[in-house]
CSV table of N, CA and C in Angstrom, one decimal:
chain,number,residue,atom,x,y,z
J,1,MET,N,-19.4,17.0,-13.2
J,1,MET,CA,-18.2,16.4,-13.8
J,1,MET,C,-18.2,15.0,-13.4
J,2,THR,N,-17.9,14.1,-14.3
J,2,THR,CA,-17.8,12.7,-14.0
J,2,THR,C,-16.5,12.4,-13.2
J,3,GLU,N,-16.5,11.3,-12.4
J,3,GLU,CA,-15.4,10.9,-11.6
J,3,GLU,C,-14.1,10.7,-12.5
J,4,ILE,N,-14.3,10.0,-13.6
J,4,ILE,CA,-13.1,9.7,-14.4
J,4,ILE,C,-12.6,11.0,-15.0
J,5,LEU,N,-13.4,11.9,-15.4
J,5,LEU,CA,-12.9,13.2,-15.9
J,5,LEU,C,-12.1,13.9,-14.8
J,6,SER,N,-12.7,14.0,-13.6
J,6,SER,CA,-12.0,14.6,-12.5
J,6,SER,C,-10.6,14.0,-12.3
J,7,VAL,N,-10.6,12.6,-12.3
J,7,VAL,CA,-9.3,11.9,-12.1
J,7,VAL,C,-8.3,12.3,-13.2
J,8,PHE,N,-8.8,12.3,-14.5
J,8,PHE,CA,-7.9,12.6,-15.6
J,8,PHE,C,-7.4,14.0,-15.4
J,9,LEU,N,-8.2,15.0,-15.0
J,9,LEU,CA,-7.8,16.3,-14.8
J,9,LEU,C,-6.7,16.4,-13.7
J,10,LEU,N,-7.0,15.6,-12.6
J,10,LEU,CA,-6.0,15.6,-11.5
J,10,LEU,C,-4.7,15.1,-12.0
J,11,ILE,N,-4.7,14.0,-12.8
J,11,ILE,CA,-3.4,13.4,-13.3
J,11,ILE,C,-2.7,14.4,-14.2
J,12,MET,N,-3.5,15.1,-15.0
J,12,MET,CA,-2.9,16.1,-15.9
J,12,MET,C,-2.3,17.3,-15.1
J,13,ALA,N,-3.0,17.7,-14.1
J,13,ALA,CA,-2.4,18.8,-13.3
J,13,ALA,C,-1.2,18.4,-12.5
J,14,LEU,N,-1.2,17.2,-11.9
J,14,LEU,CA,-0.1,16.6,-11.2
J,14,LEU,C,1.1,16.5,-12.2
J,15,PHE,N,0.8,16.0,-13.4
J,15,PHE,CA,1.9,15.9,-14.4
J,15,PHE,C,2.6,17.2,-14.7
J,16,LEU,N,1.8,18.3,-14.8
J,16,LEU,CA,2.4,19.6,-15.1
J,16,LEU,C,3.2,20.1,-13.9
J,17,VAL,N,2.7,19.9,-12.7
J,17,VAL,CA,3.3,20.3,-11.5
J,17,VAL,C,4.6,19.5,-11.3
J,18,LEU,N,4.5,18.2,-11.4
J,18,LEU,CA,5.7,17.4,-11.2
J,18,LEU,C,6.7,17.5,-12.2
J,19,LEU,N,6.3,17.8,-13.5
J,19,LEU,CA,7.3,18.1,-14.5
J,19,LEU,C,8.1,19.4,-14.2
J,20,TRP,N,7.4,20.4,-13.6
J,20,TRP,CA,8.1,21.6,-13.2
J,20,TRP,C,9.0,21.3,-12.0
J,21,VAL,N,8.5,20.5,-11.1
J,21,VAL,CA,9.4,20.2,-9.9
J,21,VAL,C,10.6,19.4,-10.4
J,22,LYS,N,10.4,18.5,-11.3
J,22,LYS,CA,11.6,17.7,-11.8
J,22,LYS,C,12.6,18.6,-12.5
J,23,THR,N,12.1,19.6,-13.2
J,23,THR,CA,13.0,20.5,-13.9
J,23,THR,C,13.8,21.4,-12.9
J,24,ILE,N,13.1,21.9,-11.9
J,24,ILE,CA,13.7,22.8,-10.9
J,24,ILE,C,14.6,22.0,-10.0
J,25,ALA,N,14.2,20.9,-9.5
J,25,ALA,CA,15.0,20.1,-8.5
J,25,ALA,C,16.0,19.2,-9.1
J,26,LYS,N,15.9,19.0,-10.4
J,26,LYS,CA,16.9,18.1,-11.1
J,26,LYS,C,16.8,16.6,-10.6
J,27,TRP,N,15.6,16.3,-10.1
J,27,TRP,CA,15.4,14.9,-9.6
J,27,TRP,C,15.1,14.0,-10.8
J,28,LYS,N,15.5,12.7,-10.6
J,28,LYS,CA,15.2,11.7,-11.7
J,28,LYS,C,14.1,10.8,-11.3
J,29,PHE,N,12.9,11.0,-11.9
J,29,PHE,CA,11.8,10.1,-11.7
J,29,PHE,C,10.9,10.3,-12.9
J,30,CYS,N,10.0,9.3,-13.0
J,30,CYS,CA,9.0,9.3,-14.1
J,30,CYS,C,7.8,10.2,-13.7
J,31,VAL,N,7.6,11.3,-14.4
J,31,VAL,CA,6.6,12.2,-14.0
J,31,VAL,C,5.2,11.6,-14.2
J,32,LEU,N,5.0,10.8,-15.2
J,32,LEU,CA,3.7,10.2,-15.5
J,32,LEU,C,3.4,9.1,-14.4
J,33,CYS,N,4.4,8.3,-14.0
J,33,CYS,CA,4.3,7.3,-13.0
J,33,CYS,C,3.9,8.0,-11.7
J,34,ALA,N,4.6,9.0,-11.3
J,34,ALA,CA,4.4,9.7,-10.1
J,34,ALA,C,3.0,10.3,-10.1
J,35,SER,N,2.6,10.9,-11.2
J,35,SER,CA,1.2,11.5,-11.3
J,35,SER,C,0.1,10.5,-11.0
J,36,VAL,N,0.3,9.3,-11.7
J,36,VAL,CA,-0.7,8.3,-11.5
J,36,VAL,C,-0.7,7.7,-10.1
J,37,SER,N,0.5,7.5,-9.6
J,37,SER,CA,0.7,7.0,-8.2
J,37,SER,C,0.1,7.9,-7.1
J,38,VAL,N,0.4,9.2,-7.2
J,38,VAL,CA,-0.1,10.1,-6.2
J,38,VAL,C,-1.7,10.1,-6.3
J,39,THR,N,-2.2,10.0,-7.5
J,39,THR,CA,-3.6,10.0,-7.7
J,39,THR,C,-4.3,8.8,-7.1
J,40,TRP,N,-3.8,7.6,-7.4
J,40,TRP,CA,-4.4,6.4,-6.8
J,40,TRP,C,-4.2,6.4,-5.3
J,41,MET,N,-3.0,6.8,-4.8
J,41,MET,CA,-2.8,6.8,-3.3
J,41,MET,C,-3.9,7.8,-2.6
J,42,THR,N,-4.1,8.9,-3.2
J,42,THR,CA,-5.1,9.8,-2.7
J,42,THR,C,-6.5,9.2,-2.8
J,43,LEU,N,-6.8,8.7,-3.9
J,43,LEU,CA,-8.1,8.0,-4.0
J,43,LEU,C,-8.3,6.8,-3.1
J,44,LEU,N,-7.2,6.1,-2.9
J,44,LEU,CA,-7.3,4.9,-2.0
J,44,LEU,C,-7.6,5.4,-0.6
J,45,VAL,N,-6.9,6.4,-0.1
J,45,VAL,CA,-7.2,7.0,1.2
J,45,VAL,C,-8.6,7.4,1.3
J,46,LEU,N,-9.1,8.2,0.3
J,46,LEU,CA,-10.5,8.6,0.3
J,46,LEU,C,-11.4,7.5,0.3
J,47,TYR,N,-11.1,6.4,-0.4
J,47,TYR,CA,-11.9,5.2,-0.5
J,47,TYR,C,-12.0,4.6,0.9
J,48,TRP,N,-10.9,4.5,1.6
J,48,TRP,CA,-10.9,3.9,2.9
J,48,TRP,C,-11.7,4.8,3.9
J,49,LEU,N,-11.7,6.1,3.7
J,49,LEU,CA,-12.4,7.0,4.5
J,49,LEU,C,-13.9,7.1,4.1
J,50,GLY,N,-14.3,6.4,3.1
J,50,GLY,CA,-15.7,6.4,2.6
J,50,GLY,C,-16.1,7.6,1.8
J,51,ARG,N,-15.1,8.3,1.3
J,51,ARG,CA,-15.3,9.6,0.6
J,51,ARG,C,-15.2,9.4,-0.9
J,52,PHE,N,-14.8,8.3,-1.4
J,52,PHE,CA,-14.7,8.0,-2.8
J,52,PHE,C,-15.1,6.5,-3.0
J,53,GLU,N,-16.0,6.3,-3.9
J,53,GLU,CA,-16.6,4.9,-4.0
J,53,GLU,C,-16.2,4.1,-5.3
J,54,ASN,N,-15.6,4.8,-6.2
J,54,ASN,CA,-15.3,4.1,-7.5
J,54,ASN,C,-14.0,3.3,-7.4
J,55,VAL,N,-14.2,2.1,-6.8
J,55,VAL,CA,-13.0,1.2,-6.5
J,55,VAL,C,-12.4,0.7,-7.9
J,56,VAL,N,-13.3,0.6,-8.9
J,56,VAL,CA,-12.8,0.1,-10.2
J,56,VAL,C,-11.7,1.1,-10.7
J,57,LEU,N,-12.0,2.4,-10.6
J,57,LEU,CA,-11.1,3.4,-11.1
J,57,LEU,C,-9.8,3.4,-10.3
J,58,VAL,N,-9.9,3.2,-9.0
J,58,VAL,CA,-8.7,3.1,-8.2
J,58,VAL,C,-7.9,1.9,-8.6
J,59,ALA,N,-8.6,0.8,-8.8
J,59,ALA,CA,-7.9,-0.5,-9.2
J,59,ALA,C,-7.2,-0.4,-10.5
J,60,VAL,N,-7.8,0.3,-11.5
J,60,VAL,CA,-7.2,0.5,-12.8
J,60,VAL,C,-5.9,1.3,-12.6
J,61,LEU,N,-5.9,2.4,-11.9
J,61,LEU,CA,-4.7,3.2,-11.7
J,61,LEU,C,-3.7,2.4,-10.9
J,62,MET,N,-4.1,1.6,-9.9
J,62,MET,CA,-3.1,0.8,-9.2
J,62,MET,C,-2.5,-0.2,-10.1
J,63,GLY,N,-3.3,-0.8,-11.0
J,63,GLY,CA,-2.7,-1.7,-12.0
J,63,GLY,C,-1.7,-1.1,-12.9
J,64,GLU,N,-2.0,0.1,-13.3
J,64,GLU,CA,-1.0,0.9,-14.1
J,64,GLU,C,0.3,1.0,-13.4
J,65,SER,N,0.3,1.3,-12.1
J,65,SER,CA,1.5,1.4,-11.3
J,65,SER,C,2.2,0.1,-11.2
J,66,VAL,N,1.5,-1.0,-11.0
J,66,VAL,CA,2.1,-2.3,-11.0
J,66,VAL,C,2.9,-2.6,-12.2
J,67,ILE,N,2.3,-2.3,-13.4
J,67,ILE,CA,3.0,-2.6,-14.7
J,67,ILE,C,4.1,-1.5,-14.9
J,68,GLY,N,3.9,-0.3,-14.4
J,68,GLY,CA,5.0,0.7,-14.5
J,68,GLY,C,6.2,0.3,-13.6
J,69,LEU,N,5.9,-0.2,-12.4
J,69,LEU,CA,7.0,-0.6,-11.6
J,69,LEU,C,7.7,-1.9,-12.2
J,70,TYR,N,6.9,-2.8,-12.7
J,70,TYR,CA,7.4,-3.9,-13.4
J,70,TYR,C,8.4,-3.5,-14.5
J,71,SER,N,8.0,-2.6,-15.3
J,71,SER,CA,8.8,-2.1,-16.5
J,71,SER,C,10.1,-1.5,-15.9
J,72,LEU,N,10.0,-0.7,-14.9
J,72,LEU,CA,11.2,-0.1,-14.3
J,72,LEU,C,12.2,-1.2,-13.8
J,73,LEU,N,11.6,-2.2,-13.1
J,73,LEU,CA,12.5,-3.3,-12.6
J,73,LEU,C,13.1,-4.0,-13.7
J,74,VAL,N,12.4,-4.4,-14.7
J,74,VAL,CA,13.0,-5.1,-15.9
J,74,VAL,C,14.1,-4.3,-16.5
J,75,LYS,N,13.9,-3.0,-16.6
J,75,LYS,CA,14.9,-2.1,-17.2
J,75,LYS,C,16.2,-2.0,-16.3
J,76,LYS,N,16.0,-2.0,-15.0
J,76,LYS,CA,17.1,-1.7,-14.1
J,76,LYS,C,17.8,-3.0,-13.6
J,77,MET,N,17.1,-4.1,-13.5
J,77,MET,CA,17.7,-5.3,-12.9
J,77,MET,C,18.5,-6.1,-13.8
J,78,PRO,N,19.5,-6.8,-13.3
J,78,PRO,CA,20.3,-7.7,-14.2
J,78,PRO,C,19.4,-8.8,-14.8
J,79,GLU,N,19.8,-9.2,-16.0
J,79,GLU,CA,19.0,-10.2,-16.7
J,79,GLU,C,18.7,-11.5,-15.9
J,80,LYS,N,19.7,-11.9,-15.2
J,80,LYS,CA,19.5,-13.2,-14.4
J,80,LYS,C,18.4,-13.1,-13.4
J,81,LEU,N,18.1,-11.9,-12.9
J,81,LEU,CA,17.0,-11.7,-11.9
J,81,LEU,C,15.7,-11.5,-12.6
J,82,GLN,N,15.6,-11.3,-13.9
J,82,GLN,CA,14.4,-11.1,-14.6
J,82,GLN,C,13.5,-12.4,-14.6
J,83,ILE,N,14.1,-13.5,-14.1
J,83,ILE,CA,13.3,-14.7,-14.0
J,83,ILE,C,12.1,-14.5,-13.0
J,84,PHE,N,12.2,-13.5,-12.1
J,84,PHE,CA,11.2,-13.2,-11.1
J,84,PHE,C,10.1,-12.3,-11.6
J,85,ARG,N,10.0,-12.1,-12.9
J,85,ARG,CA,8.9,-11.2,-13.4
J,85,ARG,C,7.5,-11.7,-13.1
J,86,LEU,N,7.2,-12.9,-13.4
J,86,LEU,CA,5.9,-13.4,-13.1
J,86,LEU,C,5.6,-13.4,-11.6
J,87,PRO,N,6.4,-13.9,-10.7
J,87,PRO,CA,6.1,-13.8,-9.3
J,87,PRO,C,5.9,-12.4,-8.8
J,88,PHE,N,6.7,-11.5,-9.4
J,88,PHE,CA,6.5,-10.1,-9.0
J,88,PHE,C,5.2,-9.5,-9.4
J,89,VAL,N,4.8,-9.7,-10.6
J,89,VAL,CA,3.5,-9.2,-11.1
J,89,VAL,C,2.3,-9.8,-10.3
J,90,LEU,N,2.4,-11.2,-10.1
J,90,LEU,CA,1.3,-11.8,-9.4
J,90,LEU,C,1.3,-11.3,-7.9
J,91,GLY,N,2.4,-11.2,-7.3
J,91,GLY,CA,2.5,-10.7,-5.9
J,91,GLY,C,2.0,-9.2,-5.8
J,92,ALA,N,2.4,-8.4,-6.7
J,92,ALA,CA,1.9,-7.0,-6.7
J,92,ALA,C,0.4,-6.9,-7.0
J,93,THR,N,-0.1,-7.7,-7.9
J,93,THR,CA,-1.5,-7.7,-8.2
J,93,THR,C,-2.3,-8.2,-6.9
J,94,LEU,N,-1.8,-9.2,-6.3
J,94,LEU,CA,-2.4,-9.6,-5.0
J,94,LEU,C,-2.4,-8.5,-4.0
J,95,ALA,N,-1.3,-7.8,-3.9
J,95,ALA,CA,-1.1,-6.7,-2.9
J,95,ALA,C,-2.2,-5.7,-3.2
J,96,VAL,N,-2.4,-5.3,-4.5
J,96,VAL,CA,-3.4,-4.3,-4.8
J,96,VAL,C,-4.8,-4.8,-4.4
J,97,TYR,N,-5.0,-6.1,-4.7
J,97,TYR,CA,-6.3,-6.7,-4.3
J,97,TYR,C,-6.6,-6.6,-2.8
J,98,LEU,N,-5.5,-6.9,-2.0
J,98,LEU,CA,-5.7,-6.8,-0.6
J,98,LEU,C,-5.8,-5.3,-0.1
J,99,LEU,N,-5.1,-4.4,-0.7
J,99,LEU,CA,-5.2,-3.0,-0.4
J,99,LEU,C,-6.6,-2.4,-0.6
J,100,LEU,N,-7.2,-3.0,-1.6
J,100,LEU,CA,-8.6,-2.5,-1.9
J,100,LEU,C,-9.6,-3.1,-1.0
J,101,GLY,N,-9.2,-3.9,0.0
J,101,GLY,CA,-10.1,-4.4,1.1
J,101,GLY,C,-10.6,-5.8,0.9
J,102,GLU,N,-10.2,-6.5,-0.1
J,102,GLU,CA,-10.6,-7.8,-0.3
J,102,GLU,C,-9.9,-8.7,0.6
J,103,ARG,N,-10.7,-9.4,1.5
J,103,ARG,CA,-10.1,-10.3,2.5
J,103,ARG,C,-10.6,-11.7,2.4
J,104,GLU,N,-11.7,-11.9,1.7
J,104,GLU,CA,-12.3,-13.2,1.6
J,104,GLU,C,-11.7,-14.0,0.5
J,105,ASN,N,-11.5,-15.3,0.7
J,105,ASN,CA,-11.0,-16.2,-0.3
J,105,ASN,C,-9.6,-15.8,-0.9
J,106,VAL,N,-8.8,-15.4,0.0
J,106,VAL,CA,-7.4,-15.0,-0.4
J,106,VAL,C,-6.4,-16.1,-0.1
J,107,SER,N,-6.8,-17.1,0.7
J,107,SER,CA,-5.8,-18.1,1.1
J,107,SER,C,-5.3,-18.9,-0.2
J,108,GLY,N,-6.2,-19.2,-1.1
J,108,GLY,CA,-5.8,-19.8,-2.3
J,108,GLY,C,-4.8,-19.0,-3.2
J,109,PRO,N,-5.1,-17.7,-3.5
J,109,PRO,CA,-4.2,-16.9,-4.2
J,109,PRO,C,-2.9,-16.7,-3.5
J,110,LEU,N,-2.9,-16.5,-2.1
J,110,LEU,CA,-1.7,-16.4,-1.4
J,110,LEU,C,-0.8,-17.6,-1.5
J,111,LEU,N,-1.4,-18.8,-1.4
J,111,LEU,CA,-0.7,-20.0,-1.5
J,111,LEU,C,-0.1,-20.2,-3.0
J,112,ALA,N,-0.9,-19.8,-4.0
J,112,ALA,CA,-0.5,-19.9,-5.4
J,112,ALA,C,0.7,-19.0,-5.6
J,113,VAL,N,0.6,-17.8,-5.2
J,113,VAL,CA,1.7,-16.8,-5.4
J,113,VAL,C,3.0,-17.3,-4.6
J,114,GLY,N,2.8,-17.8,-3.4
J,114,GLY,CA,3.9,-18.3,-2.6
J,114,GLY,C,4.6,-19.5,-3.3
J,115,MET,N,3.7,-20.4,-3.9
J,115,MET,CA,4.3,-21.5,-4.6
J,115,MET,C,5.1,-21.1,-5.9
J,116,VAL,N,4.5,-20.1,-6.6
J,116,VAL,CA,5.2,-19.6,-7.8
J,116,VAL,C,6.6,-19.0,-7.4
J,117,TRP,N,6.6,-18.3,-6.3
J,117,TRP,CA,7.9,-17.7,-5.8
J,117,TRP,C,8.9,-18.9,-5.5
J,118,VAL,N,8.4,-19.9,-4.8
J,118,VAL,CA,9.3,-21.0,-4.4
J,118,VAL,C,9.8,-21.7,-5.7
J,119,VAL,N,9.0,-22.0,-6.6
J,119,VAL,CA,9.4,-22.6,-7.9
J,119,VAL,C,10.4,-21.8,-8.6
J,120,PHE,N,10.2,-20.5,-8.7
J,120,PHE,CA,11.1,-19.6,-9.4
J,120,PHE,C,12.4,-19.5,-8.7
J,121,LEU,N,12.3,-19.4,-7.3
J,121,LEU,CA,13.5,-19.4,-6.5
J,121,LEU,C,14.4,-20.6,-6.7
J,122,LEU,N,13.7,-21.8,-6.8
J,122,LEU,CA,14.4,-23.0,-7.1
J,122,LEU,C,15.1,-23.0,-8.4
J,123,VAL,N,14.4,-22.6,-9.4
J,123,VAL,CA,15.0,-22.5,-10.8
J,123,VAL,C,16.2,-21.6,-10.7
J,124,TYR,N,16.1,-20.4,-10.0
J,124,TYR,CA,17.2,-19.5,-9.9
J,124,TYR,C,18.3,-20.2,-9.2
J,125,ALA,N,18.0,-20.8,-8.1
J,125,ALA,CA,19.1,-21.4,-7.2
J,125,ALA,C,19.8,-22.5,-8.0
J,126,TYR,N,19.1,-23.3,-8.8
J,126,TYR,CA,19.8,-24.4,-9.5
J,126,TYR,C,20.1,-24.1,-11.0
J,127,ARG,N,20.3,-22.8,-11.3
J,127,ARG,CA,20.5,-22.4,-12.7
J,127,ARG,C,21.9,-22.9,-13.2
J,128,SER,N,22.7,-23.4,-12.4
J,128,SER,CA,24.0,-24.0,-12.9
J,128,SER,C,23.8,-25.4,-13.5
J,129,ASN,N,22.6,-26.0,-13.2
J,129,ASN,CA,22.3,-27.3,-13.9
J,129,ASN,C,21.8,-26.9,-15.3
J,130,GLU,N,22.3,-27.6,-16.3
J,130,GLU,CA,22.0,-27.3,-17.7
J,130,GLU,C,20.5,-27.3,-18.0
J,131,ARG,N,19.8,-28.3,-17.6
J,131,ARG,CA,18.3,-28.4,-17.9
J,131,ARG,C,17.6,-27.2,-17.2
J,132,VAL,N,17.9,-27.0,-16.0
J,132,VAL,CA,17.3,-25.9,-15.2
J,132,VAL,C,17.6,-24.5,-15.8
J,133,ARG,N,18.9,-24.4,-16.3
J,133,ARG,CA,19.3,-23.1,-16.9
J,133,ARG,C,18.5,-22.8,-18.1
J,134,ARG,N,18.2,-23.9,-19.0
J,134,ARG,CA,17.4,-23.7,-20.2
J,134,ARG,C,16.0,-23.3,-19.9
J,135,ILE,N,15.4,-23.9,-18.8
J,135,ILE,CA,14.1,-23.5,-18.4
J,135,ILE,C,14.1,-22.0,-18.0
J,136,GLY,N,15.1,-21.6,-17.2
J,136,GLY,CA,15.2,-20.3,-16.7
J,136,GLY,C,15.4,-19.3,-17.9
J,137,GLU,N,16.2,-19.7,-18.9
J,137,GLU,CA,16.3,-18.8,-20.1
J,137,GLU,C,15.0,-18.7,-20.8
J,138,LYS,N,14.2,-19.7,-20.9
J,138,LYS,CA,12.9,-19.6,-21.6
J,138,LYS,C,12.0,-18.7,-20.8
J,139,ILE,N,12.0,-18.8,-19.5
J,139,ILE,CA,11.2,-17.9,-18.7
J,139,ILE,C,11.6,-16.5,-18.9
J,140,ILE,N,12.9,-16.2,-18.9
J,140,ILE,CA,13.4,-14.8,-19.0
J,140,ILE,C,13.1,-14.3,-20.4
J,141,ALA,N,13.1,-15.2,-21.4
J,141,ALA,CA,12.8,-14.7,-22.8
J,141,ALA,C,11.4,-14.6,-23.1
J,142,CYS,N,10.5,-14.9,-22.2
J,142,CYS,CA,9.0,-14.9,-22.4
J,142,CYS,C,8.6,-13.5,-23.0
J,143,CYS,N,9.1,-12.4,-22.6
J,143,CYS,CA,8.6,-11.1,-23.0
J,143,CYS,C,9.5,-10.5,-24.0
J,144,ARG,N,10.7,-11.1,-24.2
J,144,ARG,CA,11.7,-10.6,-25.2
J,144,ARG,C,11.5,-11.1,-26.6
J,145,ASP,N,11.2,-12.4,-26.6
J,145,ASP,CA,11.2,-13.1,-27.9
J,145,ASP,C,9.7,-13.3,-28.4
J,146,TRP,N,9.1,-12.2,-28.9
J,146,TRP,CA,7.8,-12.4,-29.5
J,146,TRP,C,7.6,-11.6,-30.7
């Protein structure tokens, strides 16, 4: 059986188990997100232990979780805080990169993500200024107006 088929079967099995748990326990969570997250967390530990080598598959699943978390945050957070979508996605992507063991040449990306956070925090802090507010509104509308 191929690794990807095994992973798909694991996600499907977790989906069914967690759907049952959600029904019984009356907990509120995304069954699909939890299934994917548990899968990549398990594979990541196995990767760290040298028992699973397909880092691309782990990275794809982790990327799915980044976007899933992003979607949840956008859905739950007040609109004025949605200005931080780009810094969040870049930071989470960099975190995934680091979790996968990449340590070389990260000072540039760390600096870039830090600078993006600073710029967006400044736009947020000075949103009472008309020009800055318009910039912030365009940033927030980036994913809404297409």
